[in-house]
Coordinates of C-alpha atoms and ligand atoms in Angstrom, one line a residue:
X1 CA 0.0 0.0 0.0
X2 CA 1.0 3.5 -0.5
X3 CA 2.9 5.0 2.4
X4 CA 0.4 8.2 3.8
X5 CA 1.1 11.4 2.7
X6 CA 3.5 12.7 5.8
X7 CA 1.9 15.3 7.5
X8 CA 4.9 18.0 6.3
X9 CA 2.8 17.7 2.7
X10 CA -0.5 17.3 3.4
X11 CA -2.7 19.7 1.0
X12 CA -5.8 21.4 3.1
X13 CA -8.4 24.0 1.7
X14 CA -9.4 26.3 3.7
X15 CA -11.6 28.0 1.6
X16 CA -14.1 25.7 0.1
X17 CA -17.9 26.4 0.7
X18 CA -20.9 23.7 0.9
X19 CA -24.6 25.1 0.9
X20 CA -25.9 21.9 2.6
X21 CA -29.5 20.8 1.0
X22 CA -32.0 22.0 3.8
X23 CA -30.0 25.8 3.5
X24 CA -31.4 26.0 -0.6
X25 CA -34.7 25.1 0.4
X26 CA -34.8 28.2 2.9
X27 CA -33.4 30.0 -0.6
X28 CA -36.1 28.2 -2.9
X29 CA -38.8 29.8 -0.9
X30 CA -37.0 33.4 -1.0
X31 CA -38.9 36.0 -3.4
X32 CA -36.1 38.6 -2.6
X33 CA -32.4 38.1 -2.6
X34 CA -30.6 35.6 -1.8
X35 CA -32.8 33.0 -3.9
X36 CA -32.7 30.5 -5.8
X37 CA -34.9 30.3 -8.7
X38 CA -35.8 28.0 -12.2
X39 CA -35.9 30.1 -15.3
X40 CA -37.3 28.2 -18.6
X41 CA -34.7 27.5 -21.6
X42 CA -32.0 27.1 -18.0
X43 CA -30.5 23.3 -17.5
X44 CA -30.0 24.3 -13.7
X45 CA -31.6 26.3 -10.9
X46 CA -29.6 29.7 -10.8
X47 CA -28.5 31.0 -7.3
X48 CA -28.9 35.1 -7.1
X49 CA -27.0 36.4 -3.6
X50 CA -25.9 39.8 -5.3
X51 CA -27.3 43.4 -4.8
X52 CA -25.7 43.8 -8.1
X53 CA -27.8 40.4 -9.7
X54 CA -30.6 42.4 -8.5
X55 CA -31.2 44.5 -12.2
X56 CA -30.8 41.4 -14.3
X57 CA -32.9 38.8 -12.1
X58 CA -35.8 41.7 -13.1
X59 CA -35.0 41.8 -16.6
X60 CA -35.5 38.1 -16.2
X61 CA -39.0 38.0 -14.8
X62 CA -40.0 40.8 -17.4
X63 CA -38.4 38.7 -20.3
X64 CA -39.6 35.4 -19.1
X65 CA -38.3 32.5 -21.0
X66 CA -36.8 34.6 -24.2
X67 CA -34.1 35.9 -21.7
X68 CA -30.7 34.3 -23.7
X69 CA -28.7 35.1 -19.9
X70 CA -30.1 34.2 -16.9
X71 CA -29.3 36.3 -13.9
X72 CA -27.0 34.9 -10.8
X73 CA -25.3 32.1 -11.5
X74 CA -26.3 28.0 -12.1
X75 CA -26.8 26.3 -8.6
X76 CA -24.5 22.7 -9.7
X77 CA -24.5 19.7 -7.8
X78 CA -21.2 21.4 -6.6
X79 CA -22.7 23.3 -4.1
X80 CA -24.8 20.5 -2.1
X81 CA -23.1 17.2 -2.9
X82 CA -20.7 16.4 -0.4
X83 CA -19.5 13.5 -3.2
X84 CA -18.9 16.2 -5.5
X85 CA -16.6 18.1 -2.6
X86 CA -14.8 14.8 -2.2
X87 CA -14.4 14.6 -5.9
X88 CA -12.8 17.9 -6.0
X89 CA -10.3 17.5 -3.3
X90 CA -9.6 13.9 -4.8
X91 CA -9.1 15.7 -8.6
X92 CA -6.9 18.6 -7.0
X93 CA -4.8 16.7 -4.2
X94 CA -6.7 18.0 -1.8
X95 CA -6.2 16.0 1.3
X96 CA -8.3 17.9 3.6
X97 CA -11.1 20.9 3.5
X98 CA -12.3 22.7 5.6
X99 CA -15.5 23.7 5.0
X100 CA -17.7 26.4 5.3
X101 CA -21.4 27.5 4.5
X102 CA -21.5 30.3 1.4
X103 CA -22.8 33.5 1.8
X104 CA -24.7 35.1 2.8
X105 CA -24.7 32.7 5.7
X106 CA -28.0 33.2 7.9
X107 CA -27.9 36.7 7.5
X108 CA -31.0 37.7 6.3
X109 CA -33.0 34.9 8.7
X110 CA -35.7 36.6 11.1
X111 CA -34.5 36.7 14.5
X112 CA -37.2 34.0 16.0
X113 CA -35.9 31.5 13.6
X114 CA -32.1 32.0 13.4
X115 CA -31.1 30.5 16.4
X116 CA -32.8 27.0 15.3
X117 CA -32.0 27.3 11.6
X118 CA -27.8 27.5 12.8
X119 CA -28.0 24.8 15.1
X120 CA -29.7 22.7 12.7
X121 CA -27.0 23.7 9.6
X122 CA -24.2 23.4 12.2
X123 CA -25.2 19.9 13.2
X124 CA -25.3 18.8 9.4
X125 CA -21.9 20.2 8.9
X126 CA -20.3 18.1 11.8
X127 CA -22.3 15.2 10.2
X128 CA -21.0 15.5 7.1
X129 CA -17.6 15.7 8.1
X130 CA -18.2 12.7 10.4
X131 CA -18.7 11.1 7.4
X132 CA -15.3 11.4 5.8
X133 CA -13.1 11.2 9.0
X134 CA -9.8 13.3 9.2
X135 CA -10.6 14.5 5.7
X136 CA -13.2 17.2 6.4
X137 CA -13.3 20.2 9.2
X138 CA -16.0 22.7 8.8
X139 CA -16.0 26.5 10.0
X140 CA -19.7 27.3 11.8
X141 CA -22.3 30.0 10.9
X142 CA -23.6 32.2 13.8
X143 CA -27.3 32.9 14.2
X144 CA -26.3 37.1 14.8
X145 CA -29.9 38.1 13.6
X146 CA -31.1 36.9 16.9
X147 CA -30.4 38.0 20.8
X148 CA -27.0 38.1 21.8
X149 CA -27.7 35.0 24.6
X150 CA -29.4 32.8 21.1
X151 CA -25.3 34.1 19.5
X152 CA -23.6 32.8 22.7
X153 CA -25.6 29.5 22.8
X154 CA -24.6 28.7 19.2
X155 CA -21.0 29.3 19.7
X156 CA -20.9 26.9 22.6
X157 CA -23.0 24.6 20.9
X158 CA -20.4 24.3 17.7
X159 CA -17.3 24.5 20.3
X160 CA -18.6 21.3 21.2
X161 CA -18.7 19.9 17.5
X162 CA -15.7 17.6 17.2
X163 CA -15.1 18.9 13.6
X164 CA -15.9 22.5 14.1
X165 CA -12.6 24.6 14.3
X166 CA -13.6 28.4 13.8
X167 CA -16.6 30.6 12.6
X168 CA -17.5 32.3 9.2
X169 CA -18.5 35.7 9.2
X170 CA -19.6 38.4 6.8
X171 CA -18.9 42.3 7.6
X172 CA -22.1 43.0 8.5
X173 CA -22.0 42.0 12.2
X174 CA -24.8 42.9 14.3
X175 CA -26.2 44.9 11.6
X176 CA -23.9 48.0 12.4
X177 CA -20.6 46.1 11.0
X178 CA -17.5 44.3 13.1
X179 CA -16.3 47.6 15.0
X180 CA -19.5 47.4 16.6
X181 CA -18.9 47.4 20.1
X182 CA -21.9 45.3 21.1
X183 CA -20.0 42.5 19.2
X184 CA -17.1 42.0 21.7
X185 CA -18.6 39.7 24.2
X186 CA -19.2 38.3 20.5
X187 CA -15.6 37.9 19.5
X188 CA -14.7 37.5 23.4
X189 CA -17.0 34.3 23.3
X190 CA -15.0 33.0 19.7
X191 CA -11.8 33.4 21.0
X192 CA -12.5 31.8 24.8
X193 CA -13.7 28.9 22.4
X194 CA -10.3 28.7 20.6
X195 CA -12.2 28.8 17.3
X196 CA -10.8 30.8 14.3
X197 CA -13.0 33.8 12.9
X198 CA -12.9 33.0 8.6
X199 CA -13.7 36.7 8.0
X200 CA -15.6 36.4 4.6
X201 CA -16.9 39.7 2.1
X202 CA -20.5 39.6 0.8
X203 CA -22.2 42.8 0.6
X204 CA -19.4 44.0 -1.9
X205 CA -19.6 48.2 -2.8
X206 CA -22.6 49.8 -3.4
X207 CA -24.1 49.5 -6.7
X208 CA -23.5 52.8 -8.3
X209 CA -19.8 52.4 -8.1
X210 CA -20.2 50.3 -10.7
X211 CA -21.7 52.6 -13.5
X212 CA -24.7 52.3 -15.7
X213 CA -23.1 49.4 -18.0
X214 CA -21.8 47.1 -15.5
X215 CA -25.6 44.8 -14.7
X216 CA -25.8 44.8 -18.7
X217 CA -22.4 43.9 -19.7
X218 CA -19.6 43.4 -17.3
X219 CA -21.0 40.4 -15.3
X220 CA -20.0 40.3 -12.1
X221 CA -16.3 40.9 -12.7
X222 CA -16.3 44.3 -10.9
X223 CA -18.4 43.4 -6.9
X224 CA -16.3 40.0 -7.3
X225 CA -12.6 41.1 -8.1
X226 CA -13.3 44.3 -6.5
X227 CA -16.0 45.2 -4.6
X228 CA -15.5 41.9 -2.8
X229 CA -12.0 42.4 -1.3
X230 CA -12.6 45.8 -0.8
X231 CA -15.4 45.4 1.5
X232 CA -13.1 43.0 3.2
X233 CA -10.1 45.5 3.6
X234 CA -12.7 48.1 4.9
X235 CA -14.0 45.5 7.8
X236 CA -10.9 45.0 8.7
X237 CA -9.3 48.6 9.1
X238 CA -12.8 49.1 10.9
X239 CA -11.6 46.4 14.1
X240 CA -8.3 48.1 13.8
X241 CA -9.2 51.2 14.2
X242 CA -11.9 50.3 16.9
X243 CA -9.1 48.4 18.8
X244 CA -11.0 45.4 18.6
X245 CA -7.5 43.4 18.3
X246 CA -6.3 45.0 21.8
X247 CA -9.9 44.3 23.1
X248 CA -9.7 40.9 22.7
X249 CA -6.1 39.9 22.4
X250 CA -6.8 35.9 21.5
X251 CA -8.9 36.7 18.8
X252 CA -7.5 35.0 15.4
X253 CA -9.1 36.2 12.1
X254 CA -8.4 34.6 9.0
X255 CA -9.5 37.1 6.1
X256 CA -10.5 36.0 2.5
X257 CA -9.1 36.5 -0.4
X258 CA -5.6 37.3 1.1
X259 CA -7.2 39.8 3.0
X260 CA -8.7 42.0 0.4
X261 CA -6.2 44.4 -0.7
X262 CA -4.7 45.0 3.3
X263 CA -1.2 43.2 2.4
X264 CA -1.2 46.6 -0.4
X265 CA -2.7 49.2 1.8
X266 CA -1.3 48.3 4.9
X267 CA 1.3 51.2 5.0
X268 CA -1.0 53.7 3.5
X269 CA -3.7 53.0 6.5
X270 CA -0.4 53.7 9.3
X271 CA 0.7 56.6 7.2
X272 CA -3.1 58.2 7.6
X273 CA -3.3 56.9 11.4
X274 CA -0.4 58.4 12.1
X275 CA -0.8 61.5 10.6
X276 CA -4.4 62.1 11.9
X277 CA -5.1 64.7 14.1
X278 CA -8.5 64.0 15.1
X279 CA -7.3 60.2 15.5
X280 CA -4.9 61.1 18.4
X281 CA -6.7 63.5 20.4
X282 CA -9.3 60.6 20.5
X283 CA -7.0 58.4 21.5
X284 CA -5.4 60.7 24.2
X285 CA -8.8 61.4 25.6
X286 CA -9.4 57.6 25.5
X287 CA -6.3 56.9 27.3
X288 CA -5.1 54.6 25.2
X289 CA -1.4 55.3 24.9
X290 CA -0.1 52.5 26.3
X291 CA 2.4 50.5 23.7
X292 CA -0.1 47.9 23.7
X293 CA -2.9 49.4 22.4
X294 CA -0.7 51.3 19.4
X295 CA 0.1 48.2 17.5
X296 CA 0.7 49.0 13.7
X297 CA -1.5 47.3 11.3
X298 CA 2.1 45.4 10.8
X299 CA 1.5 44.1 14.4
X300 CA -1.9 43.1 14.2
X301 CA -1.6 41.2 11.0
X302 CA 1.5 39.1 12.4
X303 CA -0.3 38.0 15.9
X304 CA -3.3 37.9 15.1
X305 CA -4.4 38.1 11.2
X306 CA -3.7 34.4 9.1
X307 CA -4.7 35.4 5.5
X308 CA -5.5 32.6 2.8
X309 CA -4.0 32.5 -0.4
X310 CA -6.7 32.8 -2.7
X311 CA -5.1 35.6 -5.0
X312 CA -4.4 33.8 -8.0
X313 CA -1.3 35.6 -8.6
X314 CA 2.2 35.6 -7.9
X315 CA 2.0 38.9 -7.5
X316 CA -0.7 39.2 -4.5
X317 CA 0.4 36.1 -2.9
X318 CA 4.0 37.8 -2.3
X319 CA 2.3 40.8 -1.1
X320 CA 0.7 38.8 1.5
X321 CA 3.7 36.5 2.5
X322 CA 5.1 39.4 3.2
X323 CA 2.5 41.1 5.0
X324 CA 1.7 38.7 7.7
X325 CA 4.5 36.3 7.5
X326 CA 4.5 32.7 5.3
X327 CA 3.7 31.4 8.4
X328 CA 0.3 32.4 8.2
X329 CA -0.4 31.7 5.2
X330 CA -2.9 28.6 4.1
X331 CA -4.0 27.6 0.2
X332 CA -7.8 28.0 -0.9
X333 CA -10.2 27.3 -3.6
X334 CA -13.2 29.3 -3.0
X335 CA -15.2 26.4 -4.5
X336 CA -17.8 25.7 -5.8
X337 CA -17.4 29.4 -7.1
X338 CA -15.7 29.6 -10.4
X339 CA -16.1 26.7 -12.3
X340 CA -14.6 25.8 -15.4
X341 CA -16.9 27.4 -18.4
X342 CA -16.3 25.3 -21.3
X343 CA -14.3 22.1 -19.9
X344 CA -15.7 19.5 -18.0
X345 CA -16.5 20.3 -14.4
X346 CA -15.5 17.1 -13.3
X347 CA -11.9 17.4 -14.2
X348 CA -9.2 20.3 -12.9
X349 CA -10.9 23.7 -11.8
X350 CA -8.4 26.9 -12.7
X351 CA -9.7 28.3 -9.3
X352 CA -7.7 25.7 -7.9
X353 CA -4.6 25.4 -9.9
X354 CA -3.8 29.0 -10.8
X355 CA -3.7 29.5 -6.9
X356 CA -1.2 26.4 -6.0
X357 CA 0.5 27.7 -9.0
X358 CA 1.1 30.9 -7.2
X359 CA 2.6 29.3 -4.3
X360 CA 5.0 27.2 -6.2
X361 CA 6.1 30.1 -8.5
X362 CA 6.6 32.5 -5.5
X363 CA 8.2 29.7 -2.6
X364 CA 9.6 27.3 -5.4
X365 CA 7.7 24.1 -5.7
X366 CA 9.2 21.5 -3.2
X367 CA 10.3 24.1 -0.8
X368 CA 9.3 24.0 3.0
X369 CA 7.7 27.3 2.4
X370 CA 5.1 26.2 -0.1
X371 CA 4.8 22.9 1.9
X372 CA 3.9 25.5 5.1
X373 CA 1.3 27.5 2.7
X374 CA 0.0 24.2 0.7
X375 CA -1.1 22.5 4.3
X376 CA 1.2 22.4 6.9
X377 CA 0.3 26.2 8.4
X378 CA -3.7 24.9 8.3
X379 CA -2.6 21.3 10.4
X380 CA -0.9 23.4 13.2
X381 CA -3.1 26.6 12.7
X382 CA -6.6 24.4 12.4
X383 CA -5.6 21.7 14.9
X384 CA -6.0 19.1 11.5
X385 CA -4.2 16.3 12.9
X386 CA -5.2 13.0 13.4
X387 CA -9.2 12.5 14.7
Ligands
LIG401 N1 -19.0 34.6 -5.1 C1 -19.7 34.5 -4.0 O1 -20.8 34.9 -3.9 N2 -19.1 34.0 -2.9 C2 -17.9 33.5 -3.0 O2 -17.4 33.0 -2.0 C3 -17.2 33.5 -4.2 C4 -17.8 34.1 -5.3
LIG402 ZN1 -15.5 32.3 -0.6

């Protein structure tokens, strides 16, 4: 028999979404967005989850069946067959996923029912990964529509899910975003847990930004390559500047998308704090001038930031090596997104190759480096080994 793949070269996604069966029949019944929704002359369902899929699912209904593109995207197998994620990690080397549910998580569930729908999405999760053991590890989805004690329930009940290692989140927080300060007992509550916050965008820029064309002919390059990390970079410098990392020292975020474009603007965002006089006299009056609470953005994404390495680029990934340390660094796929247009869906996914390719061209293929950022970083990081 083959000897096991030693644990210095194990390959682990950390990005890699599931939206488990019962979670699209909450969106089937949806008549705003997110929904999912059958158009005639369409093989498959199409998912809508964008404020900017908003303008063509209307077109849509106006058009009826002689729309030639439907609005959204098609809702595959890929998204609720756990044999299709095994199939993926199998195609791509993929020894080990972690899994998470896509956006927009449980956002937009009415308080009296959030609590039970994320207990009931959480359990299927853990069953799901109990069903593929020491291959799957999920990341939970919090109920933070309802009361704060329904928030604090949930994260005890997944701390106590043998599979669960961390939490998804969007930017949106309570409603106010993630500088919010009714969110700390929030974070305080994750990080007690010892579970990992995947910081994950969704709600992208507002619309306009866009321009008049973009709904018509741009697809959704611009909220997805743009608006997305954007959004992500803006949460973020939000906590900083809140002093959300100070507040809770053992929180441990890990942002999407290499963390948006932070690695880039890092410098820029110390250069403005540092040369804002407003920003210090708030400071001063808030007392904080002790060292500890005037971490750089350098600091804070060394301790506490781990960034994943879905950039598909040379160039981004060595932006973020350097930015938080290759150390911190762990490989992604972001599937089911992206799928292959006009090959075989069954076979390699670009989303997946052009960002291992990354790694090798910038740490050299073989290296420890790329070993660390292929799987390694996520077993110590993630607790991944053994059961
Ligand atoms: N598009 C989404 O809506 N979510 C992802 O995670 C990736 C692409
Ligand atoms: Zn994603």
């Amino acid at each position: 028999a083959a000897p096991a793949v030693p644990t210095s070269r194990k390959v682990v996604d950390v990005h890699t979404h599931m939206y488990p069966p019962e979670y699209v029949k909450i969106l089937k019944r949806r008549t705003t967005i997110p929904l999912v929704r059958s158009f005639p002359g369409a093989p498959d369902p199409r998912l809508i989850l964008l404020a900017a899929e908003v303008e063509a699912l209307e077109k849509a209904e106006k058009d009826g069946s002689s729309s030639s593109s439907p609005p959204g995207r098609p809702l595959t197998r890929h998204y609720s067959s756990l044999e299709q994620k095994i199939h993926f990690m199998n195609t791509h080397g993929i020894d080990i996923s972690v899994v998470s549910l896509a956006n927009p998580w449980l956002d937009f569930l009415d308080a009296s029912e959030s609590g039970r729908i994320a207990k009931d999405i959480n359990s299927e999760f853990s069953r799901m990964c109990g069903e593929h053991p020491g291959r799957l590890y999920f990341f939970a989805a919090l109920p933070l529509t309802a009361p704060l004690n329904t928030v604090q329930e949930a994260i005890q009940h997944v701390r106590g899910l043998k599979y669960c290692r961390g939490v998804i989140l969007g930017t949106s927080g309570l409603g106010q975003g993630l500088d919010d300060p009714d969110l700390l007992p929030v974070f305080e509550a994750i990080a007690n847990a010892d579970l990992l916050v995947f910081l994950h965008p969704h709600y992208g820029l507002p619309n306009q930004v866009w321009g008049p064309r973009a709904a018509a002919d741009y697809g959704h390059v611009l909220p997805l390559a743009l608006g997305f990390p954007m959004e992500t970079t803006i949460a973020v410098a939000r906590m900083y500047l809140a002093g959300v990392f100070d507040k809770v020292r053992g929180l441990r975020v890990l942002l999407a998308h290499s963390g948006g474009t932070l690695p880039f603007l890092a410098g820029r965002i110390e250069s403005c704090v540092m040369h804002d006089e407003h920003l210090l006299r708030v400071r001063r009056k808030h007392g904080a001038a002790g060292a500890a609470a005037c971490r750089s953005v350098w600091d804070v994404l060394r301790q506490q930031v781990y960034l994943d390495a879905v950039i598909y680029s040379p160039v981004g990934l060595q932006a973020a090596v350097e930015a938080s340390g290759v150390d911190r660094l762990m490989y992604g796929t972001d599937h089911p997104f992206f799928p292959p247009l006009e090959k075989d869906d069954q076979g390699p996914w670009e989303s997946a190759t052009l960002n291992a390719d990354a790694v090798m061209e910038t740490l050299g293929k073989g290296s420890a480096e790329a070993a660390a950022v292929m799987g390694t970083n996520a077993v110590k990081i993630l607790r991944l080994q053994g059961e």
